[in-house]
Short mmCIF file of C-alpha atoms in Angstrom, two decimals:
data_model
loop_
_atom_site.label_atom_id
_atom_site.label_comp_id
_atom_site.label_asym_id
_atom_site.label_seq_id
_atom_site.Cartn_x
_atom_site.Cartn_y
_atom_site.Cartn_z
CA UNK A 1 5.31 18.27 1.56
CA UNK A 2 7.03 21.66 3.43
CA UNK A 3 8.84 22.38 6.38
CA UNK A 4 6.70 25.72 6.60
CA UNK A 5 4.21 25.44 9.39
CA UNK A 6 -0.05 25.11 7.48
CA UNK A 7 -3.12 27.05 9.17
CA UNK A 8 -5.21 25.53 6.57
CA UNK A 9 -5.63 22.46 4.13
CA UNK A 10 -3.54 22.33 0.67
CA UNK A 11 -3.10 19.86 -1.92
CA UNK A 12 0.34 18.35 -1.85
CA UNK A 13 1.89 18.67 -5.12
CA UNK A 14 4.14 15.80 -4.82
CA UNK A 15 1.07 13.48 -4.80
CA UNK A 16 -1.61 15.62 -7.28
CA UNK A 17 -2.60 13.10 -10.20
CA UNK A 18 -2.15 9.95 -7.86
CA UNK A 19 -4.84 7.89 -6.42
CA UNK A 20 -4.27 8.10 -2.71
CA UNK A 21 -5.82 5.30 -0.30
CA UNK A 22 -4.26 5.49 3.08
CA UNK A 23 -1.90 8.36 4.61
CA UNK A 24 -0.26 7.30 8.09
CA UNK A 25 1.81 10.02 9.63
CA UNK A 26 4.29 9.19 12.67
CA UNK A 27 3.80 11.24 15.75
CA UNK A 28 6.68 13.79 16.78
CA UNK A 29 9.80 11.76 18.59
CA UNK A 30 10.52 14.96 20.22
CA UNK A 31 8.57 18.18 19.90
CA UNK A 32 11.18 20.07 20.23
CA UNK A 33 13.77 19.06 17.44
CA UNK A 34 11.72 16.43 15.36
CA UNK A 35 9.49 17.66 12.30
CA UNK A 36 7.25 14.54 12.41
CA UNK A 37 6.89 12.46 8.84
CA UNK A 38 4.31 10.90 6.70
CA UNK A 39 3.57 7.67 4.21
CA UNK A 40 1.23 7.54 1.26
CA UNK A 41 -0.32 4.56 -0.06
CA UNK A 42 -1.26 4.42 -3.58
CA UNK A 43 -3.99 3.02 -5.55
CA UNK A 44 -1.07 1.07 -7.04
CA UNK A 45 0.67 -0.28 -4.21
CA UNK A 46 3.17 2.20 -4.30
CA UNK A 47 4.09 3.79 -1.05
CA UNK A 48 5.43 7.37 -0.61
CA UNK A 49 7.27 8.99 2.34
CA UNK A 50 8.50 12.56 3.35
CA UNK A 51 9.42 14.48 6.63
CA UNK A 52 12.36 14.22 9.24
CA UNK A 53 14.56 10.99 8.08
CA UNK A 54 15.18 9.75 11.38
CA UNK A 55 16.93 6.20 12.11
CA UNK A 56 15.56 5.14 8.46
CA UNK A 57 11.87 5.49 9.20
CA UNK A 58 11.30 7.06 5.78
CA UNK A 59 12.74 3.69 3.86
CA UNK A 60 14.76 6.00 1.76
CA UNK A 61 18.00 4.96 0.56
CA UNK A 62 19.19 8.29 2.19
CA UNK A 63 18.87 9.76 5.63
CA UNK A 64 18.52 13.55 4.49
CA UNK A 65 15.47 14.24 5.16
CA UNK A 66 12.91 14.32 2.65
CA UNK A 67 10.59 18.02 1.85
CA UNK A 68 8.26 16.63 -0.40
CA UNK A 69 6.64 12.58 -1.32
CA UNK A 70 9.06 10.36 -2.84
CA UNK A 71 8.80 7.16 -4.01
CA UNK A 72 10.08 4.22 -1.41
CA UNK A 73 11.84 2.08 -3.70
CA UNK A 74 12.55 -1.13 -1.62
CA UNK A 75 8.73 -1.64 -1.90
CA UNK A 76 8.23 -0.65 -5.00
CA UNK A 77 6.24 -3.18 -7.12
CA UNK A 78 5.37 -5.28 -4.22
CA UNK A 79 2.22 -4.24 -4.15
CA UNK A 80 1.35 -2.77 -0.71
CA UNK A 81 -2.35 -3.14 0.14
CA UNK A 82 -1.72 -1.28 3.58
CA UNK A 83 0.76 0.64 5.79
CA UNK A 84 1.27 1.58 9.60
CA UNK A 85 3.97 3.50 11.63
CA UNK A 86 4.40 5.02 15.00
CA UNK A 87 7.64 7.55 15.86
CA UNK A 88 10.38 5.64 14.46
CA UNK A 89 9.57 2.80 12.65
CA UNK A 90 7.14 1.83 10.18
CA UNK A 91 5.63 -1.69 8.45
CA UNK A 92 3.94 -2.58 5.15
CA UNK A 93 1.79 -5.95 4.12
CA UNK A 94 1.25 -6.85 0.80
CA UNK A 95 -1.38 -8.14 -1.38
CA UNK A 96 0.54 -11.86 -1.07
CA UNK A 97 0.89 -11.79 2.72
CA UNK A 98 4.67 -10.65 3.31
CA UNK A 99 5.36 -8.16 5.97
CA UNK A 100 8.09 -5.55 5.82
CA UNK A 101 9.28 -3.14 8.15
CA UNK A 102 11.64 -0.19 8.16
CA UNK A 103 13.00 2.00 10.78
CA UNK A 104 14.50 2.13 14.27
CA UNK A 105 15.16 -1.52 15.35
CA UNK A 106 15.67 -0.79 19.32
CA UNK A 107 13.45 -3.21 21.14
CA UNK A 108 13.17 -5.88 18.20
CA UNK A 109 10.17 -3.43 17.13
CA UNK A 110 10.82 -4.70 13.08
CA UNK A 111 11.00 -8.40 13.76
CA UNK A 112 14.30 -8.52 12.39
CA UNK A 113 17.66 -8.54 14.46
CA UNK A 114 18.70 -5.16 12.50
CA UNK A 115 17.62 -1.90 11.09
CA UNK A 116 18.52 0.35 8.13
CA UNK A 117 16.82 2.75 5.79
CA UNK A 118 15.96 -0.50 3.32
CA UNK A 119 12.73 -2.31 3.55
CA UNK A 120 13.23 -6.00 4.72
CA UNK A 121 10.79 -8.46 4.81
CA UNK A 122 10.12 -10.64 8.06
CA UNK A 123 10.26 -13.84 7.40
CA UNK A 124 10.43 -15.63 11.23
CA UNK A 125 7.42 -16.46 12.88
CA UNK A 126 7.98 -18.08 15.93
CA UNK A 127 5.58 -20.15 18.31
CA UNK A 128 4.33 -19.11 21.17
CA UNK A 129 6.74 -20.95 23.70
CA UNK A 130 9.49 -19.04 20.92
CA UNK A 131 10.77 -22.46 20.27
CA UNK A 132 9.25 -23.69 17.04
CA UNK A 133 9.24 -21.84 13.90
CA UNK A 134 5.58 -21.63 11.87
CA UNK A 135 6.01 -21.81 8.16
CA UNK A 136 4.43 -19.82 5.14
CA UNK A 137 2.86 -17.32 7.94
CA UNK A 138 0.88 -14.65 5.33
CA UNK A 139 0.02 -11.51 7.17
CA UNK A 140 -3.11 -9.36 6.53
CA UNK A 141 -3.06 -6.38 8.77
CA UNK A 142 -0.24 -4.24 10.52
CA UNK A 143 0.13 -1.73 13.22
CA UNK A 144 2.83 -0.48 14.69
CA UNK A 145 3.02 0.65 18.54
CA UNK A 146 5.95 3.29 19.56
CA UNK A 147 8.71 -0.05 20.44
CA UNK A 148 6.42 -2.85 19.48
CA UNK A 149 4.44 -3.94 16.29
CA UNK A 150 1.16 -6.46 16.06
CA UNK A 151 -0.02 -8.11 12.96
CA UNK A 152 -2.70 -10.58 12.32
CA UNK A 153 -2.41 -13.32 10.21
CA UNK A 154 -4.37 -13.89 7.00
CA UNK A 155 -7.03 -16.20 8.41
CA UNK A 156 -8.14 -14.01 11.18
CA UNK A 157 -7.00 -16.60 13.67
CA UNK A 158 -3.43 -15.28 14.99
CA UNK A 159 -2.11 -12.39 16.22
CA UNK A 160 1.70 -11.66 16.34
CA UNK A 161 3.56 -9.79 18.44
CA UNK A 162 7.45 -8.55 18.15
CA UNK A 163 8.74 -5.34 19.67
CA UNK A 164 9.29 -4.51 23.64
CA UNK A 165 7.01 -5.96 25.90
CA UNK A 166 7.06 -3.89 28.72
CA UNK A 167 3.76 -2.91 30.24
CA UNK A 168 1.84 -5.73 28.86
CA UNK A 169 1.59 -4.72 25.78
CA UNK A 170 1.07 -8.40 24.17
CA UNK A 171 -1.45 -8.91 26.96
CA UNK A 172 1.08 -11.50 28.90
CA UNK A 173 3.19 -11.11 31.94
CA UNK A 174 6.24 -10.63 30.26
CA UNK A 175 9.27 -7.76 30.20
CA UNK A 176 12.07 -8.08 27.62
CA UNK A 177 12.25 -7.71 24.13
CA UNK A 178 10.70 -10.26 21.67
CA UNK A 179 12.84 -10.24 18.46
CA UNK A 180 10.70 -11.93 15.96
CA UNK A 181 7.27 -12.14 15.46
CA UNK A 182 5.48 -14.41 18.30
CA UNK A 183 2.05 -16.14 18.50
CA UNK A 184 -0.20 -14.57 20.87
CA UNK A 185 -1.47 -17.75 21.83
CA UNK A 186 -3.48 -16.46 24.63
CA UNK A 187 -5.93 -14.16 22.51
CA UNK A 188 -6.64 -17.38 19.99
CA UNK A 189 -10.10 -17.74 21.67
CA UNK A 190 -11.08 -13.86 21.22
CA UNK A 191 -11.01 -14.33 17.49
CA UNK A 192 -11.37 -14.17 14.27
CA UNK A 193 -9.86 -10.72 14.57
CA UNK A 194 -9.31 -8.13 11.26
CA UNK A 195 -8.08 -5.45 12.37
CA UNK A 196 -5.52 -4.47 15.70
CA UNK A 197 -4.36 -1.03 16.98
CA UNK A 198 -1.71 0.07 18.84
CA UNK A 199 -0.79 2.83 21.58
CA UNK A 200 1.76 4.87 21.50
#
């Protein structure tokens, strides 16, 4: 909620008298000439964001950067239930299962063929092989690796993965970029899994 460096813990006034359930807060780009930024999560479903408005990771209709929590509108009354980001992009489930993501879109990291500053939802899911689409996919849990994202289905018994799969990331043999979601076939037998994390 400042650009002024903090020795110590203070409430942020953009966010006193709201219910606050998850903060995530996207590690530095570039120490040198990136502030770093933050989401909130509300008790509502309401997600905040402030900091460094870089390549639309904030969601805001703008790309000044933002001082102090404001309101992302393009997920505004959808009802988050949870939120993720890494240095550039960010993603948000709902309480109905839809995904969104915001942000830089090098690498296919948001699922989507494009990026902007507006929340889109991602509504591909695509079968292991890539060529057969999976209908009425409902996600339940996010998170978002620095050019790659993983999400689990609502079941417990997939895991997607979209983003740049260099270095194994997705746990397969592969090196390119993977544009919309995939089925990670391969880790079926490991579940049912809740939750997934990500490195940077």
């Amino acid at each position: 909620g400042s650009s002024d460096s903090e020795s110590s813990l203070r409430t942020i006034s953009g966010l006193q008298g709201i219910r606050i359930t998850q903060v995530v807060a996207g590690p530095r780009f570039n120490a040198s000439t990136d502030d770093g930024f933050a989401l909130a999560l509300t008790d509502q479903g309401e997600v905040y964001s402030w900091g460094k408005s870089t390549r639309g990771r904030l969601g805001q209709a703008t790309t000044d950067n933002v001082r102090s929590p404001r309101i992302v509108e393009a997920l505004s009354g959808k009802d988050i239930k949870m939120i993720s980001c890494c240095d550039m992009h960010c993603a948000a489930v709902s309480t109905t299962g839809k995904l969104y993501t915001f942000g830089g879109h090098e690498g296919g990291r948001l699922g989507r063929p494009h990026g902007d500053s507006v929340s889109w939802e991602v509504t591909r899911f695509m079968s292991s092989d890539e060529q057969n689409e999976i209908e009425n996919v409902k996600i339940d849990y996010v998170a978002c690796g620095q050019q790659f994202t993983v999400c689990i289905n609502d079941n417990g018994d997939k895991v997607y993965g979209f983003g740049k799969s260099n270095g194994g990331v997705f746990g397969l043999p592969i090196e390119r970029e993977v544009k919309s979601p995939m089925h990670l076939a391969h880790l079926d037998p490991l579940g049912p899994f809740s939750k997934v994390a990500c490195g940077k």
